[in-house]
Amino acid sequence: MKRNLLPARLDLAQSVTGLVLAVFMAFHLVFDSSILLGANAFRFVSGALEGELIFGQKIPLITTLFAGVIFAIFIAHAGLAMRKFPQNAAQYRAFRSHMKEMRHGDTSLWWLQIWTGFAMFFLASVHLYIMMTQPDTIGPAGSSYRIVFEWKWPLYLLLTIAVVLHAAVGLYRLALKWGWFEGKDPNRRRKTLKKAVWIVSAVYLAMSLAALGAFVHIGLTGQDHFGNQVEVVPR
Amino acid sequence: MSSPSPGRTLVFKILRHNPQDPTSEPHVARFELEEYEGMTLFIALNEIRERFAPDLQFDFVCRAGICGSCGMVINGRPGLACRTLTSTLAPEITLAPLPVFKLIADLSVDTGEWMRGMSERLETWIHEQTPVDLHAVEERMEPELAEAIYELDRCIECGCCIAACGTARMREDFVGAVGLNKIARFRLDPRDARDDGDFYDLIGDDDGVFGCMSLLGCHDICPKELPLQTQIAFLRRKMVRVS
Amino acid sequence: MKIVYTDVLVIGGGLAGLRTAVGVKQRGFDTIVLSLVPAKRSHSAAAQGGMQASLGHSAMGAGDNEDVHFEDTVKGSDWGADQRVARMFTHVAPKAIRELAGWGVPWNRVSQGEREAVINAERVVITESAKAHGLITARDFGGTRKWRTCYTSDGTGHAMLFALGDQSIAHGIPVMERMEALALIHEGGRCYGAVVRNLVTGELSAFLARATTIATGGYGRIYKVSTNAVICEGTGTAIALETGVAELGNMEAVQFHPTAIVPAGILTTEGCRGDGGILRDVKGHRFMPDYEREKRELASRDVVSRRMTEHMRKGLAVQSPYGDHLWLDITVLGREHVHKNLREVTDICRYFLGMDPAEDWIPVRPTQHYSMGGIRTDHRGESTTLKGLFACGEAACWDMHGFNRLGGNSVAETVVAGMIVSEFIADFCAGSESDINLSTGLVREFVEREQAGLDGLLNSSNGESASAIRSRMEEIMIEQVGIFRTGSELESAVEELEQLLERSRRLSVRNRVPGANPELVAAYRLPKMLKLALCAALGARQRTESRGAHYREDFPQRNDRDWLNRSITTWPSAEATLPRLDYESIEVGDMELPPGFRGYGTRDHIDHPHSDQRHRQIEQILKAVDPNDRYARQAALMPFEHLLPEKYRPRSQRLEIKT
Ligand SMILES: Cc1cc2nc3c(=O)[nH]c(=O)nc-3n(C[C@H](O)[C@H](O)[C@H](O)COP(=O)(O)OP(=O)(O)OC[C@H]3O[C@@H](n4cnc5c(N)ncnc54)[C@H](O)[C@@H]3O)c2cc1C
Ligand code: HEM
Ligand code: HEM
Ligand code: SF4
Ligand code: F3S
Ligand code: FES
């Protein structure tokens, strides 16, 4: 009999893609929140990421390519993870009633992951598409314009909540799934990890939502909260 | 001794259905009992049968939390009824049969058939290298290893982990924590000649270890407090290494 | 009418039944196991403390061997045991342990070097030999001279039963669950199988086999409080009795375990005391040394149970709403030991008493525990009077326990008997003796008789309620056929039980469905249980002596002169309300260990007239044999190896551990 190694590889791939995405997001949201330090900080960060420091000028193609890679990982992860979705109405109902009866934390968290993942499938796709196609618009002015006048703030609001919760819970699950950080007393450690999930989520949410607020503020007033002028017009 | 809670009247809401009887429809039956100190669900159910419902079906064998017969869903969560003191529950108690397993009637389900199927599928027995020589001194084993094997051997096949697992509820072929724990147990046992490749053939798919979504209902509900979380994680690492 | 054919029908899926099934299957015969519940839920799973086998690898077991185990077993039995069977048993027990080890039982192992233990309430240091490191270890149990009880923490029965359950699956043996044998099919002194009821559908069918084996466990549930599982109702024993042909032995020999929790009656293992736990009274005083200076808490079970009852009668019990009790104190063992090595006990205390036994004392009292009596068989496990019917395990009176069995000897018996008896069953099946020439008409008759009985119950109205009669029976048994017995109480017990049996012939049920029907089940089992109760009560009334677990306050001495025998009961006819009682004498002249002082209380028994003679004879015989060759000495006194199946005859090796 030939051993079918596919299931092992798919499971591993699901975790690796999830991990890569989560790590990416951890940085992404920090960079994004540089707007809290003012328009110039954000300009510097976004510029740096587009190769300004190395090449002396911004190269939007880097963003396009990078976003493409992330998009690919994202699609791969979504595809792998979707295997775990309820496959039909009966399974859906079975899980839901089970979750309701059990009132069990980790079971409910999985449901949260399913839904946030499902939502991101649409929300993040839009975002990534924009980032791939309009990398040159990134900057305090362009981003603020997009968020306020192109009505992206509701999308970001939902996406922020979804991605932070999904990634934090995803990382927690990853640790349990592969037995990382078990320590001497795995039950205690699990409690600690869970606490960490909530703390990290809260911190990231606060930070990212504040950043979103900062973009909106710039869009509406034409200046960041340090008073620096930003010219918010369509390019 | 547990503290007495004098004078409570307990209301039992029991999901009743007898698939043997074509006229039977699933419904919730309500019974009231006066509580007394030391009352367990074993005592309460027997009293209900004695006084109100002579046809009420449920399974108890050891009535001591040892044999795993009496798994049922108690207020939404699977557990062993015999060792559940009513004093640990609110006065309104809902009881339902374990899901996933075939319903025999009322609170009685066929865990035996399921477990046998799981055992046959996962070959949960020692695959000996050579049969033991009964007359010779036994093979040595490190005391700590023996204890570690026993730790996993403590599973009583009560089925609670299956009923507590969202994956098992969605996918009927999932072997569940009980099956994965068995494999972990035999893997640990030096008397078993199988290697990781052999175990991979048994659980290396989405009905096995890769189907588990780390929901951990199993771990949190297992009446024997088996270390299911760490065992499944450990197996997953080993099985991935095979590939 | 559905008829199922097989070579060997095994009724009972506990340790004894499963080991028998595996044995005959290994010999190439087809077999089917029937069980009331999934096999792994059988009562064997509840055995906590351990299994006796004289490996002698632990420091405190050093020097142990078959001879010492034999002597302990016979003394424990108060000389009621069949000494040849006890020899066969002690000879094979080490092999059974090793076979189970091969099948995966994670026996606890010797760990070399010093370790702390509690003996007689004092901390001592034991040094385990490096030579024995990693071999199977043992703990102390009541009534044994050496530490001999092998264990897996305190889930020994569970580990054994699961290993055997898995073996039966590996061998592809069908185990049919929720199937109850209602009657044996027999004709002309030959058993052909059983009428079986499906407990889910209610359907009756006939299982026909060359050999039928009953391994249905004990009958503890005829008592109000029992450590036994609720399915231990003895129906397997009763269907043998109801043939009118098969004999039951020593039904009055019923063991009480000293330490079951109050009120639930759930056992805390003898391992608690074996590991150093002690008993205390209402004042916190440790009283056992006052009665048994030498063995204290670890005297044999019948003795400890009686001493506890005696002490409680003196007004030194703790009073509770659920009756009197004493304390079991294992706090002396230390938290770590309690939580690790006595985990089931910890769980039981936590869930049923809401306390931690490492902190507080456990409320305990003696509670019905084990049925020494059962289907009388020869050393091959075959009924002495009904050909083709075999029995083993607690359901049988094979007779290695006599009037009191030692802790740890019972699970050992189940597997050892399973090993031995399955060989004899296979031999039987291999011969033409086992051919079945039976008309289906006869089978139909048996099935129809059972069906008529059930229909009768379902259709009658205004009859008696089974549960009322049953609870009266349970009360009578615990109050009048309990630890201390007197002639007058037994007299009234027999009388009332007889009335109950008559009343039980006019039962009716409220719930009239023919299939799954717990009330119907209770009703048809009741007369069976009452018959067993009558066998026990009548046996006890007639036996005017005290032996092992059978203690008559009006006849406190063991009386070898008049009572060195086995009580044999049969059921004369369907209409009878009392069993027939006969006696099978136990020959002193054949004994390797003639009756003597058991080592408890004061030396006080009435000698058998041939006892002295046999003692002298033995001295004589031994003079001629090399004093250093224990095998030769044994063989000279009472040869037994020829009685064993060939494959179990070789001697068991063990490392000799010096202390
Ligand atoms: C709490 C407790 C602790 C114990 N601890 C120890 C210990 O530490 N050491 C020790 O040596 N002994 C111990 N014993 C005793 C020992 O466990 C039992 O004597 C032994 O396990 C009996 O095994 P068995 O196979 O004969 O019967 P069981 O295990 O009782 O099995 C009986 C089987 O018969 C089936 N059955 C019964 N009636 C019918 C019927 N009519 N039709 C079909 N099937 C039927 C049942 O379903 C079951 O499968 C303990 C006993 C108790 C109560
Ligand atoms: C390489 C790919 C990506 C690039 C270059 C990128 C870039 C950006 C930029 C520039 C912003 C600022 C707002 C704007 O200009 O529109 C932003 C915001 C955001 N991005 Fe991305 N992004 C990438 C991938 C992703 C992915 C995969 C996700 C999530 C699944 C994500 C989630 C978000 C969210 C939630 C915000 C809003 C943050 C807030 O609330 O402040 N991004 N991204
Ligand atoms: C379309 C978008 C997405 C979908 C549908 C999706 C879905 C899922 C699902 C269902 C799981 C649970 C898998 C399981 O239980 O085995 C999961 C796990 C995970 N997801 Fe996502 N996800 C998406 C996007 C993301 C993104 C953007 C990130 C990173 C920020 C991410 C990070 C993770 C991580 C770390 C895990 C845990 C991995 C594992 O359990 O193996 N996911 N995802
Ligand atoms: S793993 Fe635990 S919950 Fe599952 S069957 Fe075994 S004992 Fe029951
Ligand atoms: S609940 Fe189910 S999904 Fe895995 S962790 Fe336990 S088996
Ligand atoms: S009846 Fe045995 S565990 Fe509850």
mmCIF file of C-alpha atoms in Angstrom, chain A residues 19 26 30 46 50 90 96 101 124 140 144 161 176 178 185 188 194 210 214 225:
data_model
loop_
_atom_site.group_PDB
_atom_site.id
_atom_site.type_symbol
_atom_site.label_atom_id
_atom_site.label_comp_id
_atom_site.label_asym_id
_atom_site.label_seq_id
_atom_site.Cartn_x
_atom_site.Cartn_y
_atom_site.Cartn_z
ATOM 1 C CA LEU A 19 1.471 31.513 10.815
ATOM 2 C CA ALA A 26 1.612 41.616 13.419
ATOM 3 C CA VAL A 30 2.239 48.208 13.623
ATOM 4 C CA SER A 46 5.483 53.382 3.814
ATOM 5 C CA GLU A 50 8.688 50.613 -0.878
ATOM 6 C CA ALA A 90 -26.648 19.220 8.494
ATOM 7 C CA ARG A 96 -24.132 25.116 16.053
ATOM 8 C CA GLU A 101 -25.275 23.335 24.441
ATOM 9 C CA ALA A 124 -9.244 41.241 2.588
ATOM 10 C CA PRO A 140 -0.935 59.663 4.549
ATOM 11 C CA SER A 144 -6.806 58.964 4.093
ATOM 12 C CA ILE A 161 -11.771 43.381 13.998
ATOM 13 C CA LEU A 176 -2.147 23.954 21.188
ATOM 14 C CA TRP A 178 1.399 21.471 17.720
ATOM 15 C CA ASP A 185 1.861 22.113 33.378
ATOM 16 C CA ARG A 188 -1.861 26.144 33.319
ATOM 17 C CA LYS A 194 -5.603 32.273 26.383
ATOM 18 C CA ALA A 210 -6.947 54.469 16.713
ATOM 19 C CA ALA A 214 -6.256 59.028 12.629
ATOM 20 C CA HIS A 225 -3.359 65.278 15.208
#
